[in-house]
mmCIF file of C-alpha atoms in Angstrom:
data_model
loop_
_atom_site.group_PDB
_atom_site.id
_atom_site.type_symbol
_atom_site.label_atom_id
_atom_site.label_comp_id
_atom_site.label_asym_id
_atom_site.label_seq_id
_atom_site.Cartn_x
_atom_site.Cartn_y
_atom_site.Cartn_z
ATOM 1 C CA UNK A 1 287.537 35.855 55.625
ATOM 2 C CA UNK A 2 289.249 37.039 52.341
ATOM 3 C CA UNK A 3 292.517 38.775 52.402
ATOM 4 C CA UNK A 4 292.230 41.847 50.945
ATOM 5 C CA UNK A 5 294.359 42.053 47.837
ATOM 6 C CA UNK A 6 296.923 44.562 47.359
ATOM 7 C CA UNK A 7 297.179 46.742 44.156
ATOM 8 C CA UNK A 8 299.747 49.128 43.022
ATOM 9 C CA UNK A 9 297.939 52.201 40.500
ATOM 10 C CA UNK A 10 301.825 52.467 38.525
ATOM 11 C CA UNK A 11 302.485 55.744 36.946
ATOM 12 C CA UNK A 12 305.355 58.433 36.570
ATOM 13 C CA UNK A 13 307.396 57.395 33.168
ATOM 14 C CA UNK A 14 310.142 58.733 31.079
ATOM 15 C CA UNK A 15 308.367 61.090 29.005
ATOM 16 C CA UNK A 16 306.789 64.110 28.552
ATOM 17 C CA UNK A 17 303.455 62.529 29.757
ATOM 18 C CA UNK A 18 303.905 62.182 33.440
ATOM 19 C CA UNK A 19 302.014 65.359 34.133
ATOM 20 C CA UNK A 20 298.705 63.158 33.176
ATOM 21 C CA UNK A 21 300.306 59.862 33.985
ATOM 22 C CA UNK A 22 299.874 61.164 37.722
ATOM 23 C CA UNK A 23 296.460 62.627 37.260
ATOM 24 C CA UNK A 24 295.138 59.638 35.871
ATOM 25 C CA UNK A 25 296.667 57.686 38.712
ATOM 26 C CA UNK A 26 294.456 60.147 41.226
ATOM 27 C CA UNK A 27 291.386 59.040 39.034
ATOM 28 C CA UNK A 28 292.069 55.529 39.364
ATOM 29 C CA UNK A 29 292.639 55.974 43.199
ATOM 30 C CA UNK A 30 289.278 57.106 43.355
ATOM 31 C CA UNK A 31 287.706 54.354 41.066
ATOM 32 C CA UNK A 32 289.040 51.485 42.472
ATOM 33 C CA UNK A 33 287.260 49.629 45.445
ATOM 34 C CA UNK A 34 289.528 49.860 48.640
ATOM 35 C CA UNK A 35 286.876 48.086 50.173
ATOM 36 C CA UNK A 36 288.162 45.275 48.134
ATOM 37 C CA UNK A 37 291.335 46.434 47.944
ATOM 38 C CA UNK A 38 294.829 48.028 49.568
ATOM 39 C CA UNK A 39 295.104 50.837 47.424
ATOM 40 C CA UNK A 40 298.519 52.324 46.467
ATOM 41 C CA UNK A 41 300.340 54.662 43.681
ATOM 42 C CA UNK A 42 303.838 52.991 42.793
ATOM 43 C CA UNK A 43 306.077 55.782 41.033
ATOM 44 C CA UNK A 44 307.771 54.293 37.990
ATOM 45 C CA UNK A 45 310.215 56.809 36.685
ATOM 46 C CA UNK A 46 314.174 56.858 35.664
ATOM 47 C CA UNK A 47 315.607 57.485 39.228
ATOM 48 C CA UNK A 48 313.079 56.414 41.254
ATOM 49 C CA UNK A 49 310.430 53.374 41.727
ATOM 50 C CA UNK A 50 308.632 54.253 44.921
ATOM 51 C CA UNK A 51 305.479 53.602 46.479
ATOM 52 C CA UNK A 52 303.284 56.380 47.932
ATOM 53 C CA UNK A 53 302.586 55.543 51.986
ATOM 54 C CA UNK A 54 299.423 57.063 53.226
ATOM 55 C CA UNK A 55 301.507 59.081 55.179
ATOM 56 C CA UNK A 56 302.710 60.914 51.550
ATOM 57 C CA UNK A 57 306.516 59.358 51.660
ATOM 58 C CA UNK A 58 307.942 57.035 49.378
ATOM 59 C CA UNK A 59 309.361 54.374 50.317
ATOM 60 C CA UNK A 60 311.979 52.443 47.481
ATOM 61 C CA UNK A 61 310.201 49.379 45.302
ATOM 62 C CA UNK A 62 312.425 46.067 45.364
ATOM 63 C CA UNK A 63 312.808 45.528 41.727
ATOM 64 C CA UNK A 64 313.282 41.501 42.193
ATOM 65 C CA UNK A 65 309.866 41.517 42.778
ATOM 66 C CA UNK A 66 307.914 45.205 43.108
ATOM 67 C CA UNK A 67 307.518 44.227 46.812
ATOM 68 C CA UNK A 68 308.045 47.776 49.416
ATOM 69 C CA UNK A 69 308.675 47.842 52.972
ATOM 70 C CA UNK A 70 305.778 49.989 55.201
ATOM 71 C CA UNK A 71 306.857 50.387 58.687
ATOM 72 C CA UNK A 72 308.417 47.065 59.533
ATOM 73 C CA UNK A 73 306.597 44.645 56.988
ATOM 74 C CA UNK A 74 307.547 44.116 53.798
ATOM 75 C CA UNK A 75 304.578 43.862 51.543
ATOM 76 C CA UNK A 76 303.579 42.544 48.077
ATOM 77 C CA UNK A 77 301.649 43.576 45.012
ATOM 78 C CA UNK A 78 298.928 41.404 43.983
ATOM 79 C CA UNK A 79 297.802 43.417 40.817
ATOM 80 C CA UNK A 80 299.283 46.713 38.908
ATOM 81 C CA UNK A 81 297.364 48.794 36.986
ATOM 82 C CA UNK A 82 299.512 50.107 34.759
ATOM 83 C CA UNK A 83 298.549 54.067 34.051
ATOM 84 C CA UNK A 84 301.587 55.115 32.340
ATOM 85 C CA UNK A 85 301.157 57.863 28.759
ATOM 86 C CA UNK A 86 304.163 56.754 27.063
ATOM 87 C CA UNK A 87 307.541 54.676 27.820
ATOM 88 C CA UNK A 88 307.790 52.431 29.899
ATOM 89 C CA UNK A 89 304.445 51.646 30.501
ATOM 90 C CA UNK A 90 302.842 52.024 27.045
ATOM 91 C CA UNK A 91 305.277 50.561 24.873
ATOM 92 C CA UNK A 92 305.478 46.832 26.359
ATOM 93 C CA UNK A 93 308.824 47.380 28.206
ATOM 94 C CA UNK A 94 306.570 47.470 32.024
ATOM 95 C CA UNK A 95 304.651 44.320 30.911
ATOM 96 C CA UNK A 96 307.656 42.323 29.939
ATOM 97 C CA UNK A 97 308.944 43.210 33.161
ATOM 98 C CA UNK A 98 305.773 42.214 34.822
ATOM 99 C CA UNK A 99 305.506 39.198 33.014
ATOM 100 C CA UNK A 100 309.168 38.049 34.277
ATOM 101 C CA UNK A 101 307.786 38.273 37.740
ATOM 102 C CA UNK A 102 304.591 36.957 37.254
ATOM 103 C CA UNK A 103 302.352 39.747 38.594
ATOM 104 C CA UNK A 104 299.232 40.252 37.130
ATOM 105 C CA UNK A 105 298.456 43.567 35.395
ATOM 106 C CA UNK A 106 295.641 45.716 33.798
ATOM 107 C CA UNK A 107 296.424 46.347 29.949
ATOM 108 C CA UNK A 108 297.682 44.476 27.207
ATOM 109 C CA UNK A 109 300.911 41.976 27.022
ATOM 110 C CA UNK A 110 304.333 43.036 26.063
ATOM 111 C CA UNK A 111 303.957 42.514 22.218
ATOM 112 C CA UNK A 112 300.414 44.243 21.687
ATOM 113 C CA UNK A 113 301.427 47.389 23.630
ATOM 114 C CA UNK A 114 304.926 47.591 21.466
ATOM 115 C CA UNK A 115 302.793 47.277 18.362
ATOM 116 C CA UNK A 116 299.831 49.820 19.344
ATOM 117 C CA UNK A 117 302.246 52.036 20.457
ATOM 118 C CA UNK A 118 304.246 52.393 17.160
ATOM 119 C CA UNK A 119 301.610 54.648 15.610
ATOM 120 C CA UNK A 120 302.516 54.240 11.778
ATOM 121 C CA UNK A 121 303.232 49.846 12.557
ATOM 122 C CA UNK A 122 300.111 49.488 14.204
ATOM 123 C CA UNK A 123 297.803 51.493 11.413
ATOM 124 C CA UNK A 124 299.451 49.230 8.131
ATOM 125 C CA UNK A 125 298.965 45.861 10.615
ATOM 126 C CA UNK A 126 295.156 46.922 10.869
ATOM 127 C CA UNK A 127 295.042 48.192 7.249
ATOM 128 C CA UNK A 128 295.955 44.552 6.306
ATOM 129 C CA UNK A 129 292.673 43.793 8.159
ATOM 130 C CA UNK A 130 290.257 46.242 6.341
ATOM 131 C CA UNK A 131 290.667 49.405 8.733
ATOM 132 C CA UNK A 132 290.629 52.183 6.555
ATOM 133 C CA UNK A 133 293.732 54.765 7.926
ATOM 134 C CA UNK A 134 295.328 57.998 6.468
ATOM 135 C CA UNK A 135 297.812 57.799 3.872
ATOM 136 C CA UNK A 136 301.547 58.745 5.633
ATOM 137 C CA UNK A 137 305.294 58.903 5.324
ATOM 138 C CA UNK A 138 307.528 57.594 8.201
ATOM 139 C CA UNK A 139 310.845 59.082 9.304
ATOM 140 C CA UNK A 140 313.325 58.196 11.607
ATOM 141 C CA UNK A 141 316.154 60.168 13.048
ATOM 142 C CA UNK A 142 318.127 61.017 10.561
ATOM 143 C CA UNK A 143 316.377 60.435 7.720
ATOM 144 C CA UNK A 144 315.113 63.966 5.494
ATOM 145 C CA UNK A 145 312.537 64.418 3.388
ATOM 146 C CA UNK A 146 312.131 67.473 0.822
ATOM 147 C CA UNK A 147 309.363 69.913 1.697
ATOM 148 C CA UNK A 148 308.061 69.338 -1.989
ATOM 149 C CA UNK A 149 307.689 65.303 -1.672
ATOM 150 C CA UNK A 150 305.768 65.401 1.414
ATOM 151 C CA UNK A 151 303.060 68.066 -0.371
ATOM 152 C CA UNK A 152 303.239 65.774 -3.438
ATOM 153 C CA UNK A 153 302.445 62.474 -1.553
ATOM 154 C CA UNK A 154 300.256 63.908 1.169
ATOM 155 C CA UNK A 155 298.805 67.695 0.301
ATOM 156 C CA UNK A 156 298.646 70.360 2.715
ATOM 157 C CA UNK A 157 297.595 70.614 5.443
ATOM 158 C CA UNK A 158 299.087 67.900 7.227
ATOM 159 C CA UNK A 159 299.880 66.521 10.696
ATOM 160 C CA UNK A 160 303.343 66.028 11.751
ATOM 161 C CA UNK A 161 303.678 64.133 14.998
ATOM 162 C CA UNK A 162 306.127 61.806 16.999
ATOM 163 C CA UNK A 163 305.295 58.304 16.236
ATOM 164 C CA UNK A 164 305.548 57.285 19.464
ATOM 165 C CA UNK A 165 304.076 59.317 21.698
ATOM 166 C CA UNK A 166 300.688 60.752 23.058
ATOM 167 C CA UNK A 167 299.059 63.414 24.861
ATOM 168 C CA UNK A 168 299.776 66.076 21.831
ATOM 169 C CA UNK A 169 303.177 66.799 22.523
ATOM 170 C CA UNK A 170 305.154 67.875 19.740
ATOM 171 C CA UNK A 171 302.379 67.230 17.267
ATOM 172 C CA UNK A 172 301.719 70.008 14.430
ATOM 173 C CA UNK A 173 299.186 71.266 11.766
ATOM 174 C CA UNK A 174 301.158 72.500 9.023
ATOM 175 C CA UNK A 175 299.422 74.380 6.693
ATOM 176 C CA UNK A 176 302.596 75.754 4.504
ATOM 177 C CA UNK A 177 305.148 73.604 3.498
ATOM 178 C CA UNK A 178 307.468 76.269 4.595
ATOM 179 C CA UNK A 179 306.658 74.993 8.217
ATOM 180 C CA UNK A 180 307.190 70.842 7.464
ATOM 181 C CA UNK A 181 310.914 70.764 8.742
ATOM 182 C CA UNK A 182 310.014 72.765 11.977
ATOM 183 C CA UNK A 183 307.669 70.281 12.666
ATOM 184 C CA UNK A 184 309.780 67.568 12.065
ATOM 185 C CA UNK A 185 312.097 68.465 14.222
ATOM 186 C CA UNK A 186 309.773 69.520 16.945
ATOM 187 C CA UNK A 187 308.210 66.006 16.759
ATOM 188 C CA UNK A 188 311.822 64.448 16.859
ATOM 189 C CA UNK A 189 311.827 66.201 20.372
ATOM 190 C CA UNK A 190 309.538 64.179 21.839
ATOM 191 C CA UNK A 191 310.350 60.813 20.185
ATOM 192 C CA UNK A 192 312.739 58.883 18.051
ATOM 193 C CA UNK A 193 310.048 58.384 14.758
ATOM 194 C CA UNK A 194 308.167 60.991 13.332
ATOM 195 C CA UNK A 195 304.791 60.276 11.109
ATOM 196 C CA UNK A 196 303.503 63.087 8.385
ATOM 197 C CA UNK A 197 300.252 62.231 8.028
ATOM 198 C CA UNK A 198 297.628 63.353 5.623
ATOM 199 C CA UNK A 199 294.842 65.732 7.019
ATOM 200 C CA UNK A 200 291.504 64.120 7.273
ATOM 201 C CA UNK A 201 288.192 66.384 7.740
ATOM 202 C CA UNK A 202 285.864 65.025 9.397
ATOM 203 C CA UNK A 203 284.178 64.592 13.268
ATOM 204 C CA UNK A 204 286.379 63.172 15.676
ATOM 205 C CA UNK A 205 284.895 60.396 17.872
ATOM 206 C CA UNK A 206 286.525 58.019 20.610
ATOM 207 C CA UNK A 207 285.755 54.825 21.652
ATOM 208 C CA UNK A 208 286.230 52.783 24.973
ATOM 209 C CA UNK A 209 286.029 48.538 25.002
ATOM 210 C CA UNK A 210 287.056 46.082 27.558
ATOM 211 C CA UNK A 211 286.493 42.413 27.309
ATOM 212 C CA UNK A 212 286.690 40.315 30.140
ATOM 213 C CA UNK A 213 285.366 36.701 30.646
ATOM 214 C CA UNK A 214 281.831 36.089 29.928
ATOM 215 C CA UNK A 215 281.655 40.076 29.123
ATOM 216 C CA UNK A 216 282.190 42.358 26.671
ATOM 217 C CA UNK A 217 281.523 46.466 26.720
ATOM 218 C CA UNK A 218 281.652 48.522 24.541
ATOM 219 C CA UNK A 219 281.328 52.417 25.549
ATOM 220 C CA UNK A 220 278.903 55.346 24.008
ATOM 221 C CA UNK A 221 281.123 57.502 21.685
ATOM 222 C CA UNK A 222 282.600 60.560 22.468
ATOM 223 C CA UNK A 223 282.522 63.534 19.728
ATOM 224 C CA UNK A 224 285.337 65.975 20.431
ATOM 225 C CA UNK A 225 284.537 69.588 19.048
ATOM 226 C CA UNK A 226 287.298 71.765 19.432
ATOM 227 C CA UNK A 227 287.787 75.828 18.108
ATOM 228 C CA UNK A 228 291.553 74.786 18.200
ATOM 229 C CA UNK A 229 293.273 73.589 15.082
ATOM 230 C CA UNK A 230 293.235 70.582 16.261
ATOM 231 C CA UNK A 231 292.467 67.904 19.216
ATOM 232 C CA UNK A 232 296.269 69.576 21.015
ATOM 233 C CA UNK A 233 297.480 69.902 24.757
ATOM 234 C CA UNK A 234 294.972 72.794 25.287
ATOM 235 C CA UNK A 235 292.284 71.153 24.358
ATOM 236 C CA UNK A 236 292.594 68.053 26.237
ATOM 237 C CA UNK A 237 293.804 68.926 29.860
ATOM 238 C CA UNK A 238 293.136 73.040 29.779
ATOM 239 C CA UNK A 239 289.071 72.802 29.016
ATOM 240 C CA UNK A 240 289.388 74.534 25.427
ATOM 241 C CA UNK A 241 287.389 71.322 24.150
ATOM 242 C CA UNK A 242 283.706 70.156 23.820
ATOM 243 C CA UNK A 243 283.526 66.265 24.375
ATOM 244 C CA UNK A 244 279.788 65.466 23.815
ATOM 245 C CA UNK A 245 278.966 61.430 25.147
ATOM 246 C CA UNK A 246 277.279 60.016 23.428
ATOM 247 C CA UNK A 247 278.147 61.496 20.250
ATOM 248 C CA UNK A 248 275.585 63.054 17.499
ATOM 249 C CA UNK A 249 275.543 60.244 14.960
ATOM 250 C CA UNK A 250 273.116 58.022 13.934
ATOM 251 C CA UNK A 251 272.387 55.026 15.536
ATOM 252 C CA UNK A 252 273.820 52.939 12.710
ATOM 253 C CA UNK A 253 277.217 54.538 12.565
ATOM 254 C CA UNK A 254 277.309 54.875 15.697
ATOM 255 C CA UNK A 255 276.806 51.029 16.320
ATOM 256 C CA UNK A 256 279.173 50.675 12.918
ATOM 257 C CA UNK A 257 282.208 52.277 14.591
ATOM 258 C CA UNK A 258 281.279 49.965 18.031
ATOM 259 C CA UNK A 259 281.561 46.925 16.499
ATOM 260 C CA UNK A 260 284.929 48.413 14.509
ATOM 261 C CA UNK A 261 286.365 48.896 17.883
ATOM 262 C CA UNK A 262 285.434 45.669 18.996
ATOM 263 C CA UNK A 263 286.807 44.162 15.967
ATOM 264 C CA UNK A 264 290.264 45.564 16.386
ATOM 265 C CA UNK A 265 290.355 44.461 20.329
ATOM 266 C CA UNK A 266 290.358 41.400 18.820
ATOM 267 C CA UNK A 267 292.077 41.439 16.179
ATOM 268 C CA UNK A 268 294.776 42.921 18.483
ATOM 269 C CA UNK A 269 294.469 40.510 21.065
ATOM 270 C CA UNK A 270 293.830 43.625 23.319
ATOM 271 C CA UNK A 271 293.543 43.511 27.252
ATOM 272 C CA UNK A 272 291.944 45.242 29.909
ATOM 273 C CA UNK A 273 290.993 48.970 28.568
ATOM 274 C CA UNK A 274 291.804 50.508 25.702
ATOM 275 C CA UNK A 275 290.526 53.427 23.603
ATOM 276 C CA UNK A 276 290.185 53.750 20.009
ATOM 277 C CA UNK A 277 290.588 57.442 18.030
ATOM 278 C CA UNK A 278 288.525 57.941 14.811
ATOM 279 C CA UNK A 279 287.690 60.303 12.151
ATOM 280 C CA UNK A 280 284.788 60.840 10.321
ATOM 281 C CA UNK A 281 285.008 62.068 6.746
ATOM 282 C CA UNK A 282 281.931 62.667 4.780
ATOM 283 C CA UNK A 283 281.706 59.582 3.561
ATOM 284 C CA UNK A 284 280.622 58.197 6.266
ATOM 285 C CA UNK A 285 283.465 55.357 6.651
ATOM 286 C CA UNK A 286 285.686 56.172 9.507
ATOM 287 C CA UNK A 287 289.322 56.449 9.653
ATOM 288 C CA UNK A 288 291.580 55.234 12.401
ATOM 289 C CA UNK A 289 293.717 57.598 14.216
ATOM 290 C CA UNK A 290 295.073 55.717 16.934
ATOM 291 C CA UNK A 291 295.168 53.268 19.773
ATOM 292 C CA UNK A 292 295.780 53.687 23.348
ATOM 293 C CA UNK A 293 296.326 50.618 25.562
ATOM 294 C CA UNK A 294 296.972 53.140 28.666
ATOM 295 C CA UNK A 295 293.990 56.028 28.123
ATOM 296 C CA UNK A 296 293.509 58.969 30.489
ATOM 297 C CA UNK A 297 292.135 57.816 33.432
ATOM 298 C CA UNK A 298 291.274 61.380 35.306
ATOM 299 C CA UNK A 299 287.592 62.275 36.337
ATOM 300 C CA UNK A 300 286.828 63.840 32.972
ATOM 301 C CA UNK A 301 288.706 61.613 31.082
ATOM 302 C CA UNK A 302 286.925 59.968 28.009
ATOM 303 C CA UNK A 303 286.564 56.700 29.741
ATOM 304 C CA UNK A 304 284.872 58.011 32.709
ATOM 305 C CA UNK A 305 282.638 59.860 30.384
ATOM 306 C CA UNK A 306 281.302 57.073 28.338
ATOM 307 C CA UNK A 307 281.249 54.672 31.686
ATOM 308 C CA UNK A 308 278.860 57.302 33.233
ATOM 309 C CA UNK A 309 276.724 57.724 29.725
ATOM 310 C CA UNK A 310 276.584 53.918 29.266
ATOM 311 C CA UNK A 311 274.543 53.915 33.222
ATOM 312 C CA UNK A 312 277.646 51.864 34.240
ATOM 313 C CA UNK A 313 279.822 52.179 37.834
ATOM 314 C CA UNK A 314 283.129 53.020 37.222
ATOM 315 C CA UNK A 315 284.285 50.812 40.074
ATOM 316 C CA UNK A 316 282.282 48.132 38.959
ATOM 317 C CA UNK A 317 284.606 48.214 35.715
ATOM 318 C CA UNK A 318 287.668 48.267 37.701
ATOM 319 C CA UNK A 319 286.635 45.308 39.541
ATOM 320 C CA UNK A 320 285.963 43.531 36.639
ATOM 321 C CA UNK A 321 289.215 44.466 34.806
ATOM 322 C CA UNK A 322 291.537 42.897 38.193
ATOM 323 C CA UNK A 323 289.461 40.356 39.002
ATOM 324 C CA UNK A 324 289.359 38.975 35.621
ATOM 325 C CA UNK A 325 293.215 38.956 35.690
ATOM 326 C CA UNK A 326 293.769 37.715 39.443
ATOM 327 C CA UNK A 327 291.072 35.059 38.236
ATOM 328 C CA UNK A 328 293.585 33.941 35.891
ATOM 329 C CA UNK A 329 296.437 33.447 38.242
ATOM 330 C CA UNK A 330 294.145 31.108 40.417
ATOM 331 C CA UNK A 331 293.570 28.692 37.627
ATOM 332 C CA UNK A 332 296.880 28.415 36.266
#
């Protein structure tokens, strides 16, 4: 008989994010196959690494090798899904750790989640590869720009935004150049680069892919209609959002932006989930926003969405995505 394997759902982290780091890590309890598996949420945070009992304590992690104590064994990780928004678990720093201990994990490798999670670094890679992105101007702390270069280079409005973070926070519209160095340093808040970015019209759409061996999927779109000036907190985790799966376009842009996505998984060299942020101008040719290695993993997440609208199980998916990893470790 099978040992069941034991997997840690990882989230907290040292940002602003942990408020959805630890609801996705609720979705992800539910997902996953305990069945299968021995289910349990590791804490990751500056202060604390701790696993979740059933019982609701936490008990300490053993850096050396993520290993807890429960009662009077001391137990081992087989697998971590990583479900951290933003440092450590986003930016690479988690999987080079992971990687020095040799425990398999669910998103991408060290290098590819540094890159995708350097907003403005990971757009001009991918431009060099054809994907079409905003034009914008990259700051880091310290550096000023005059309110009158930024309208010359990029118009108004514009988005201000940390470079390297997600869920919204500290991002701005501006719409007067008047409010460009308020933004700046409200997106210097919340991380150490800022991007001013160029405002695109269009219809925002998002797009889940995993590949795993012998399979790829790629997910229905999601179109994300919102009567806020833009895609912000509110509209993602307090309801004042439409997110329609799959998402009113034809069936050849639809299957145009697909096999985009599934381009830049590979060009990226992606792993396990990820998530890729578009917009639609009226051209017709999208533009990349973003990509997220680590996406929202709660009930009405994206992900879930376009699982459930592709006729998919959402455990079957999780399955594949540790298996295909644990399978790995075997054949080494």
């Amino acid at each position: 008989m099978r040992t069941r394997k034991n997997v840690a759902i990882v989230a907290g982290g040292d940002s602003s994010e942990i408020v959805i780091s630890l609801k996705s890590a609720e979705g992800l309890y539910s997902f996953i196959d305990k069945d299968k598996y021995n289910v349990y949420i590791a804490i990751v945070k500056k202060g604390e690494w701790a696993v979740v009992l059933p019982n609701g304590e936490h008990t300490p992690i053993d850096k050396n090798d993520f290993s807890f104590q429960e009662g009077d064994e001391k137990r081992h990780f087989d697998f971590a899904y990583i479900t951290i928004h933003g440092t450590p678990g986003e930016d690479g720093r988690l999987q080079g750790y992971f990687d020095m201990i040799g425990m398999p994990y669910s998103s991408c490798g060290m290098l590819v989640s540094a890159l995708t999670f350097n907003k403005y670094v990971c757009n001009h890679y991918l431009q060099d590869f054809g994907i079409r992105i905003a034009d914008s101007i990259h700051l880091f702390r310290g550096e000023r720009i005059a309110d009158e270069e930024v309208v010359n280079r990029l118009g108004l409005p514009l988005f201000v935004k940390p470079d390297d973070g997600g869920s919204s926070f500290g991002v701005t519209k501006v719409k007067e150049a008047s409010g460009i160095q308020p933004a700046i340093e409200k997106a210097f808040r919340e991380g150490k680069e800022v991007i001013i970015e160029r405002f695109v019209e269009g219809t925002e759409v998002t797009c889940g892919c995993y590949k795993v061996a012998g399979k790829e999927v790629v997910f229905p779109l999601t179109e994300v209609v919102t009567e806020n000036e833009f895609f912000d907190f509110d509209a993602k985790y307090n309801g004042q959002v439409s997110e329609i799966t799959p998402a009113r376009l034809s069936e050849e842009l639809t299957r145009k932006i697909q096999q985009e996505t599934s381009r830049i998984y590979d060009i990226l060299g992606a792993k396990g989930l990820i998530r890729v942020d578009y917009i639609i101008p009226r051209d017709g040719e999208p533009v990349l926003l973003e990509i997220n290695t680590t996406p929202g993993m709660t009930a009405t997440s994206f992900i879930p969405q376009q699982v459930r609208a592709a006729g998919l199980d959402i455990r079957e998916v999780m399955t594949d995505i540790i298996e295909n990893e644990l399978n790995k470790e075997t054949t080494k």
